[in-house]
Amino acid sequence: MIVGRKNAGKASSFLLILISVGCFFATYNFLTMVGHSRSGDGPRKLLGGGDQGGAVAFGSGSDPSKRFHVALTATDALYSQWQSRIMYYWYKQMRVRPGSDMGGFTRILHSGKPDGLMDEIPTLVVDPLPEGADRGYIVLNRPWAFVQWLQKANIKEDYILMAEPDHIFVKPLPNLAHGEEPAAFPFFYIKPTDNEKILRKFFPEEKGPVSNIDPIGNSPVIIQKLEKIAPTWMNVSLKMKEDVETDKAFGWVLEMYAYAVASALHGVHHSLQKDFMIQPPWDAKSDNTFIIHYTYGCDYSLKGELTYGKIGEWRFDKRSYLRSPPPRNLSLPPPGVPESVV
């Protein structure tokens, strides 16, 4: 299903207008104004928001007021595509099972043009940042993609799950949020109190102690009111990337810190859910979790011993498949390897 197929003429006119002011979008002041409420009139009605056009099956007993829309940001690179296909497959498997509050689905494609998965995965195409604005840090496009999606999409659900291509749903996911208090996974490497000097550049003292910043990233997060946070998240991300000290200190998790800071600036506190997700090989058991995040390489000897930092005799690392998808019959790990890796 191609998102936004109906009213294509109106959508095309809107896109021409959007392109004409694209350069202006790069300024901070404009980006802080683009987070409009989901209930307002606007281009969202023209372009749709994902799994909206056909019948959507839900888990038995699912409360419509608790359903959340699954929003996945992605690029048109083959590396992103094969992960998105696997992620969407398991979304469909888990959505219909008892205990699931999963609603519709949108892949937010921030490559600026359609790709070969448009008919397979519900997709909305949005613009990337202006050329050079991400400074080689492609993840910086994520908050900008969400800002655009929230403007354009007709989202039926009250809640949103922000997800990533390398997430696999292993159990039906209920809504872990509590009313207006969103739910998030706590990352052990996001340490606001250890980085107070840097974070004070973006989180002034009048906002309270740095401990008000949750140790989270933007994904996985189930949240009800993302519109007010997204433009701030966008701006903080850009400002952090421009600051040499911050960029050096936070590196590849910079955008995660930016979301945590943006949430705290709006007084939003997240309920920390450790069972939300696991990350093999560091988390050994998958019994109580809902998502496996396969971001780390898994390297083992044939004796089942972890050889992290050194290529193992047996390994699975998603980065081994940058230019082609994994083969259909991956070899299973040797005996003794944690169940989560298997």
Short mmCIF file of C-alpha atoms in Angstrom, two decimals:
data_model
loop_
_atom_site.label_atom_id
_atom_site.label_comp_id
_atom_site.label_asym_id
_atom_site.label_seq_id
_atom_site.Cartn_x
_atom_site.Cartn_y
_atom_site.Cartn_z
CA MET A 1 0.00 0.00 0.00
CA ILE A 2 1.39 3.40 -0.95
CA VAL A 3 0.58 6.00 1.64
CA GLY A 4 -0.94 9.17 0.32
CA ARG A 5 -2.22 7.76 -3.00
CA LYS A 6 -5.61 9.39 -2.64
CA ASN A 7 -5.95 13.07 -3.32
CA ALA A 8 -2.64 12.82 -5.16
CA GLY A 9 -3.21 16.06 -7.03
CA LYS A 10 -3.60 18.04 -3.83
CA ALA A 11 -0.63 16.25 -2.30
CA SER A 12 1.54 17.11 -5.34
CA SER A 13 0.65 20.78 -5.01
CA PHE A 14 1.51 20.69 -1.37
CA LEU A 15 4.84 19.00 -2.05
CA LEU A 16 5.77 21.69 -4.59
CA ILE A 17 5.10 24.33 -1.95
CA LEU A 18 7.10 22.33 0.59
CA ILE A 19 10.08 22.08 -1.76
CA SER A 20 10.01 25.79 -2.50
CA VAL A 21 10.55 26.61 1.14
CA GLY A 22 12.90 23.70 1.82
CA CYS A 23 15.91 25.89 2.41
CA PHE A 24 14.00 27.83 5.03
CA PHE A 25 13.24 24.59 6.89
CA ALA A 26 16.91 24.33 7.88
CA THR A 27 16.69 27.29 10.27
CA TYR A 28 16.07 26.64 13.94
CA ASN A 29 13.33 29.20 14.39
CA PHE A 30 11.19 27.70 11.67
CA LEU A 31 11.63 24.16 12.94
CA THR A 32 10.34 25.11 16.37
CA MET A 33 7.05 26.17 14.80
CA VAL A 34 6.30 23.09 12.73
CA GLY A 35 4.95 20.85 15.51
CA HIS A 36 1.20 21.29 15.09
CA SER A 37 -1.42 19.32 16.95
CA ARG A 38 -2.66 16.14 15.39
CA SER A 39 -6.23 17.36 15.51
CA GLY A 40 -5.70 20.45 13.39
CA ASP A 41 -6.41 20.75 9.68
CA GLY A 42 -3.42 20.46 7.42
CA PRO A 43 -1.59 18.44 4.81
CA ARG A 44 -1.79 15.28 6.88
CA LYS A 45 -5.27 14.71 5.46
CA LEU A 46 -3.82 14.63 1.95
CA LEU A 47 -0.96 12.24 2.51
CA GLY A 48 -2.22 9.85 5.16
CA GLY A 49 -0.17 8.22 7.87
CA GLY A 50 0.52 4.58 7.16
CA ASP A 51 -1.69 1.55 7.73
CA GLN A 52 -4.90 3.53 7.32
CA GLY A 53 -6.43 2.51 4.02
CA GLY A 54 -7.39 -1.12 4.57
CA ALA A 55 -8.74 -3.38 7.27
CA VAL A 56 -6.38 -3.72 10.22
CA ALA A 57 -6.67 -6.71 12.55
CA PHE A 58 -5.99 -6.22 16.25
CA GLY A 59 -5.25 -8.50 19.16
CA SER A 60 -8.30 -9.86 20.94
CA GLY A 61 -9.47 -7.61 23.74
CA SER A 62 -7.42 -4.65 22.52
CA ASP A 63 -8.73 -1.35 23.93
CA PRO A 64 -8.94 1.19 21.07
CA SER A 65 -8.00 4.02 23.45
CA LYS A 66 -4.69 2.30 24.21
CA ARG A 67 -3.64 1.43 20.68
CA PHE A 68 -0.44 2.93 19.40
CA HIS A 69 0.79 3.61 15.89
CA VAL A 70 4.15 2.03 15.09
CA ALA A 71 6.41 4.60 13.40
CA LEU A 72 9.66 3.38 11.88
CA THR A 73 12.22 5.80 10.44
CA ALA A 74 14.32 4.40 7.59
CA THR A 75 16.33 5.15 4.45
CA ASP A 76 16.23 3.62 0.98
CA ALA A 77 19.62 1.91 1.46
CA LEU A 78 19.55 -1.87 1.04
CA TYR A 79 20.94 -2.19 4.58
CA SER A 80 17.91 -0.36 5.95
CA GLN A 81 15.47 -2.11 3.64
CA TRP A 82 16.14 -5.70 4.67
CA GLN A 83 15.94 -4.76 8.34
CA SER A 84 12.66 -2.90 7.75
CA ARG A 85 11.15 -5.92 5.99
CA ILE A 86 12.00 -8.23 8.90
CA MET A 87 10.74 -5.69 11.41
CA TYR A 88 7.43 -5.22 9.55
CA TYR A 89 6.95 -9.00 9.21
CA TRP A 90 7.15 -9.51 12.98
CA TYR A 91 4.94 -6.48 13.60
CA LYS A 92 2.23 -8.16 11.54
CA GLN A 93 2.71 -11.46 13.40
CA MET A 94 2.45 -9.89 16.87
CA ARG A 95 -0.21 -7.26 16.17
CA VAL A 96 -3.03 -9.83 15.90
CA ARG A 97 -2.14 -11.84 19.01
CA PRO A 98 -3.87 -11.47 22.38
CA GLY A 99 -2.33 -8.80 24.58
CA SER A 100 -1.28 -6.57 21.70
CA ASP A 101 -2.19 -2.87 21.60
CA MET A 102 -0.42 -2.37 18.27
CA GLY A 103 -2.34 -0.27 15.78
CA GLY A 104 -1.31 0.98 12.35
CA PHE A 105 2.20 1.11 10.92
CA THR A 106 4.21 3.68 9.00
CA ARG A 107 7.72 3.50 7.63
CA ILE A 108 8.85 7.13 7.52
CA LEU A 109 11.23 7.10 4.57
CA HIS A 110 13.53 10.11 4.89
CA SER A 111 15.34 9.62 1.59
CA GLY A 112 13.11 12.12 -0.21
CA LYS A 113 11.87 9.70 -2.88
CA PRO A 114 9.95 6.41 -3.12
CA ASP A 115 11.78 3.09 -3.12
CA GLY A 116 11.01 -0.51 -4.01
CA LEU A 117 9.17 -1.31 -0.77
CA MET A 118 6.31 1.15 -1.18
CA ASP A 119 3.80 -1.60 -2.02
CA GLU A 120 5.07 -3.96 0.67
CA ILE A 121 5.33 -1.66 3.71
CA PRO A 122 3.00 1.27 4.50
CA THR A 123 5.29 4.23 3.84
CA LEU A 124 5.32 8.00 3.91
CA VAL A 125 8.16 9.71 2.03
CA VAL A 126 9.60 12.80 3.70
CA ASP A 127 12.55 15.05 2.90
CA PRO A 128 16.04 14.55 4.30
CA LEU A 129 17.85 17.47 5.85
CA PRO A 130 19.43 19.90 3.38
CA GLU A 131 22.63 18.51 1.89
CA GLY A 132 25.49 18.65 4.37
CA ALA A 133 23.28 19.52 7.35
CA ASP A 134 23.69 16.08 8.95
CA ARG A 135 27.50 16.31 8.69
CA GLY A 136 27.72 12.62 7.90
CA TYR A 137 25.56 11.67 10.90
CA ILE A 138 22.53 10.24 9.09
CA VAL A 139 20.61 9.64 12.32
CA LEU A 140 20.19 13.42 12.55
CA ASN A 141 17.47 13.02 9.92
CA ARG A 142 15.30 11.07 12.36
CA PRO A 143 13.84 13.97 14.38
CA TRP A 144 13.31 15.99 11.19
CA ALA A 145 11.49 13.00 9.69
CA PHE A 146 9.16 12.80 12.69
CA VAL A 147 8.45 16.54 12.52
CA GLN A 148 7.34 16.17 8.90
CA TRP A 149 5.34 12.99 9.54
CA LEU A 150 3.42 14.55 12.41
CA GLN A 151 2.46 17.40 10.10
CA LYS A 152 1.37 15.24 7.19
CA ALA A 153 -0.03 12.03 8.66
CA ASN A 154 -3.61 11.25 9.59
CA ILE A 155 -2.83 9.22 12.71
CA LYS A 156 -5.86 7.48 14.15
CA GLU A 157 -4.24 6.23 17.35
CA ASP A 158 -3.67 8.41 20.42
CA TYR A 159 -0.23 6.92 21.03
CA ILE A 160 2.90 6.44 18.94
CA LEU A 161 5.66 3.85 19.24
CA MET A 162 8.93 5.19 17.85
CA ALA A 163 10.86 2.20 16.52
CA GLU A 164 13.91 1.33 14.41
CA PRO A 165 14.61 -1.13 11.58
CA ASP A 166 16.75 -3.41 13.76
CA HIS A 167 13.92 -4.11 16.20
CA ILE A 168 12.26 -7.54 16.21
CA PHE A 169 8.98 -7.99 18.08
CA VAL A 170 9.12 -11.27 19.97
CA LYS A 171 5.90 -10.88 21.98
CA PRO A 172 2.66 -8.95 21.49
CA LEU A 173 3.39 -5.45 22.75
CA PRO A 174 0.84 -3.80 25.06
CA ASN A 175 0.75 -0.06 25.65
CA LEU A 176 3.33 0.43 28.40
CA ALA A 177 2.59 4.15 28.78
CA HIS A 178 0.44 5.44 31.64
CA GLY A 179 -1.88 8.14 30.37
CA GLU A 180 0.27 11.12 29.43
CA GLU A 181 3.38 9.56 30.98
CA PRO A 182 5.27 7.90 28.10
CA ALA A 183 7.19 4.63 28.40
CA ALA A 184 10.83 4.27 27.38
CA PHE A 185 13.70 1.82 27.57
CA PRO A 186 16.59 2.92 29.84
CA PHE A 187 19.99 2.75 28.11
CA PHE A 188 22.94 2.03 30.39
CA TYR A 189 25.22 4.30 28.35
CA ILE A 190 22.98 7.40 28.51
CA LYS A 191 24.24 9.10 31.67
CA PRO A 192 22.96 12.66 32.08
CA THR A 193 24.40 13.24 35.55
CA ASP A 194 27.87 12.22 34.34
CA ASN A 195 27.66 14.83 31.57
CA GLU A 196 26.22 17.79 33.46
CA LYS A 197 28.78 20.31 32.19
CA ILE A 198 27.93 19.57 28.56
CA LEU A 199 24.20 19.21 29.05
CA ARG A 200 23.91 22.58 30.78
CA LYS A 201 24.54 24.15 27.37
CA PHE A 202 21.12 22.83 26.34
CA PHE A 203 19.33 22.32 29.67
CA PRO A 204 19.58 25.54 31.73
CA GLU A 205 19.62 25.51 35.52
CA GLU A 206 16.17 27.07 35.78
CA LYS A 207 14.81 23.82 34.32
CA GLY A 208 16.00 21.94 37.37
CA PRO A 209 18.70 19.33 38.08
CA VAL A 210 20.24 17.36 35.23
CA SER A 211 18.78 14.26 36.85
CA ASN A 212 15.44 15.44 35.39
CA ILE A 213 16.78 14.18 32.06
CA ASP A 214 15.80 10.54 31.62
CA PRO A 215 18.53 8.00 30.62
CA ILE A 216 16.79 7.19 27.34
CA GLY A 217 16.82 7.63 23.60
CA ASN A 218 13.86 8.21 21.34
CA SER A 219 13.40 4.53 20.58
CA PRO A 220 11.71 2.48 21.79
CA VAL A 221 9.30 5.02 23.25
CA ILE A 222 5.50 4.89 23.48
CA ILE A 223 4.21 8.43 23.79
CA GLN A 224 0.93 10.28 23.52
CA LYS A 225 1.97 13.85 22.77
CA LEU A 226 5.01 13.82 20.50
CA GLU A 227 4.06 16.96 18.56
CA LYS A 228 5.31 19.35 21.21
CA ILE A 229 8.61 17.53 21.72
CA ALA A 230 9.57 16.75 18.11
CA PRO A 231 10.53 20.29 16.96
CA THR A 232 12.58 20.82 20.12
CA TRP A 233 14.25 17.45 19.62
CA MET A 234 15.10 18.56 16.09
CA ASN A 235 16.61 21.85 17.23
CA VAL A 236 18.58 20.38 20.13
CA SER A 237 20.00 17.69 17.83
CA LEU A 238 21.27 20.29 15.36
CA LYS A 239 22.72 22.48 18.08
CA MET A 240 24.48 19.53 19.72
CA LYS A 241 25.99 18.49 16.40
CA GLU A 242 27.25 22.04 15.82
CA ASP A 243 28.93 22.14 19.23
CA VAL A 244 32.36 20.53 18.87
CA GLU A 245 32.67 19.49 22.52
CA THR A 246 29.19 17.91 22.59
CA ASP A 247 29.66 16.16 19.27
CA LYS A 248 32.93 14.64 20.43
CA ALA A 249 31.54 13.57 23.81
CA PHE A 250 28.29 11.98 22.60
CA GLY A 251 29.29 10.65 19.18
CA TRP A 252 26.77 8.20 17.71
CA VAL A 253 24.36 8.59 20.67
CA LEU A 254 24.09 12.37 20.27
CA GLU A 255 20.56 12.25 18.85
CA MET A 256 19.49 10.04 21.78
CA TYR A 257 20.73 12.62 24.27
CA ALA A 258 18.93 15.28 22.24
CA TYR A 259 15.58 13.50 22.62
CA ALA A 260 16.12 13.03 26.36
CA VAL A 261 16.95 16.73 26.77
CA ALA A 262 14.03 17.86 24.60
CA SER A 263 11.61 15.79 26.67
CA ALA A 264 12.97 17.22 29.92
CA LEU A 265 12.71 20.78 28.55
CA HIS A 266 8.98 20.14 28.13
CA GLY A 267 8.69 18.64 31.61
CA VAL A 268 8.00 15.15 30.24
CA HIS A 269 9.12 12.24 32.40
CA HIS A 270 9.17 8.69 31.03
CA SER A 271 8.29 5.51 32.83
CA LEU A 272 11.44 3.40 32.48
CA GLN A 273 10.65 -0.12 31.26
CA LYS A 274 13.60 -2.49 31.42
CA ASP A 275 11.60 -5.34 29.86
CA PHE A 276 10.71 -3.19 26.86
CA MET A 277 13.76 -4.46 24.95
CA ILE A 278 16.93 -6.54 25.16
CA GLN A 279 20.23 -6.10 23.34
CA PRO A 280 22.17 -9.30 22.67
CA PRO A 281 24.82 -10.38 23.46
CA TRP A 282 24.71 -8.36 26.70
CA ASP A 283 21.21 -9.46 27.64
CA ALA A 284 21.11 -13.23 27.81
CA LYS A 285 17.39 -13.98 28.30
CA SER A 286 14.45 -13.01 26.11
CA ASP A 287 11.63 -14.50 28.21
CA ASN A 288 10.18 -11.25 29.54
CA THR A 289 11.00 -8.87 26.74
CA PHE A 290 8.95 -7.52 23.85
CA ILE A 291 11.68 -6.39 21.43
CA ILE A 292 15.12 -7.70 20.47
CA HIS A 293 17.45 -4.92 19.33
CA TYR A 294 20.22 -6.52 17.30
CA THR A 295 22.51 -3.51 17.12
CA TYR A 296 25.59 -5.21 18.57
CA GLY A 297 27.74 -7.78 16.83
CA CYS A 298 27.63 -11.25 18.37
CA ASP A 299 31.01 -13.01 18.18
CA TYR A 300 31.68 -16.41 19.77
CA SER A 301 34.22 -19.17 19.74
CA LEU A 302 33.06 -22.66 18.82
CA LYS A 303 33.06 -23.34 22.56
CA GLY A 304 30.34 -20.74 23.03
CA GLU A 305 32.65 -18.10 24.54
CA LEU A 306 32.01 -14.44 23.77
CA THR A 307 34.89 -12.82 21.88
CA TYR A 308 33.49 -9.28 21.71
CA GLY A 309 35.84 -6.90 19.94
CA LYS A 310 37.35 -9.79 18.00
CA ILE A 311 35.74 -11.57 15.06
CA GLY A 312 34.52 -14.89 16.36
CA GLU A 313 34.57 -18.34 14.81
CA TRP A 314 30.79 -17.91 14.78
CA ARG A 315 29.32 -14.44 14.38
CA PHE A 316 26.24 -12.49 13.54
CA ASP A 317 26.63 -8.77 12.93
CA LYS A 318 24.10 -6.82 10.90
CA ARG A 319 26.98 -4.75 9.49
CA SER A 320 28.15 -7.83 7.62
CA TYR A 321 25.19 -7.25 5.32
CA LEU A 322 25.57 -3.66 4.20
CA ARG A 323 25.21 -4.49 0.49
CA SER A 324 23.11 -7.64 0.55
CA PRO A 325 20.56 -9.16 2.90
CA PRO A 326 21.48 -12.09 5.17
CA PRO A 327 21.17 -15.55 3.59
CA ARG A 328 18.01 -17.53 4.28
CA ASN A 329 19.80 -20.24 6.25
CA LEU A 330 22.07 -18.60 8.79
CA SER A 331 24.09 -21.07 10.83
CA LEU A 332 22.94 -21.39 14.43
CA PRO A 333 25.45 -20.48 17.13
CA PRO A 334 27.40 -23.19 18.97
CA PRO A 335 26.16 -24.71 22.25
CA GLY A 336 26.52 -22.48 25.29
CA VAL A 337 25.62 -19.22 23.54
CA PRO A 338 22.92 -17.18 25.35
CA GLU A 339 19.32 -17.85 24.39
CA SER A 340 18.81 -14.25 23.27
CA VAL A 341 21.51 -14.64 20.60
CA VAL A 342 20.05 -17.95 19.41
#
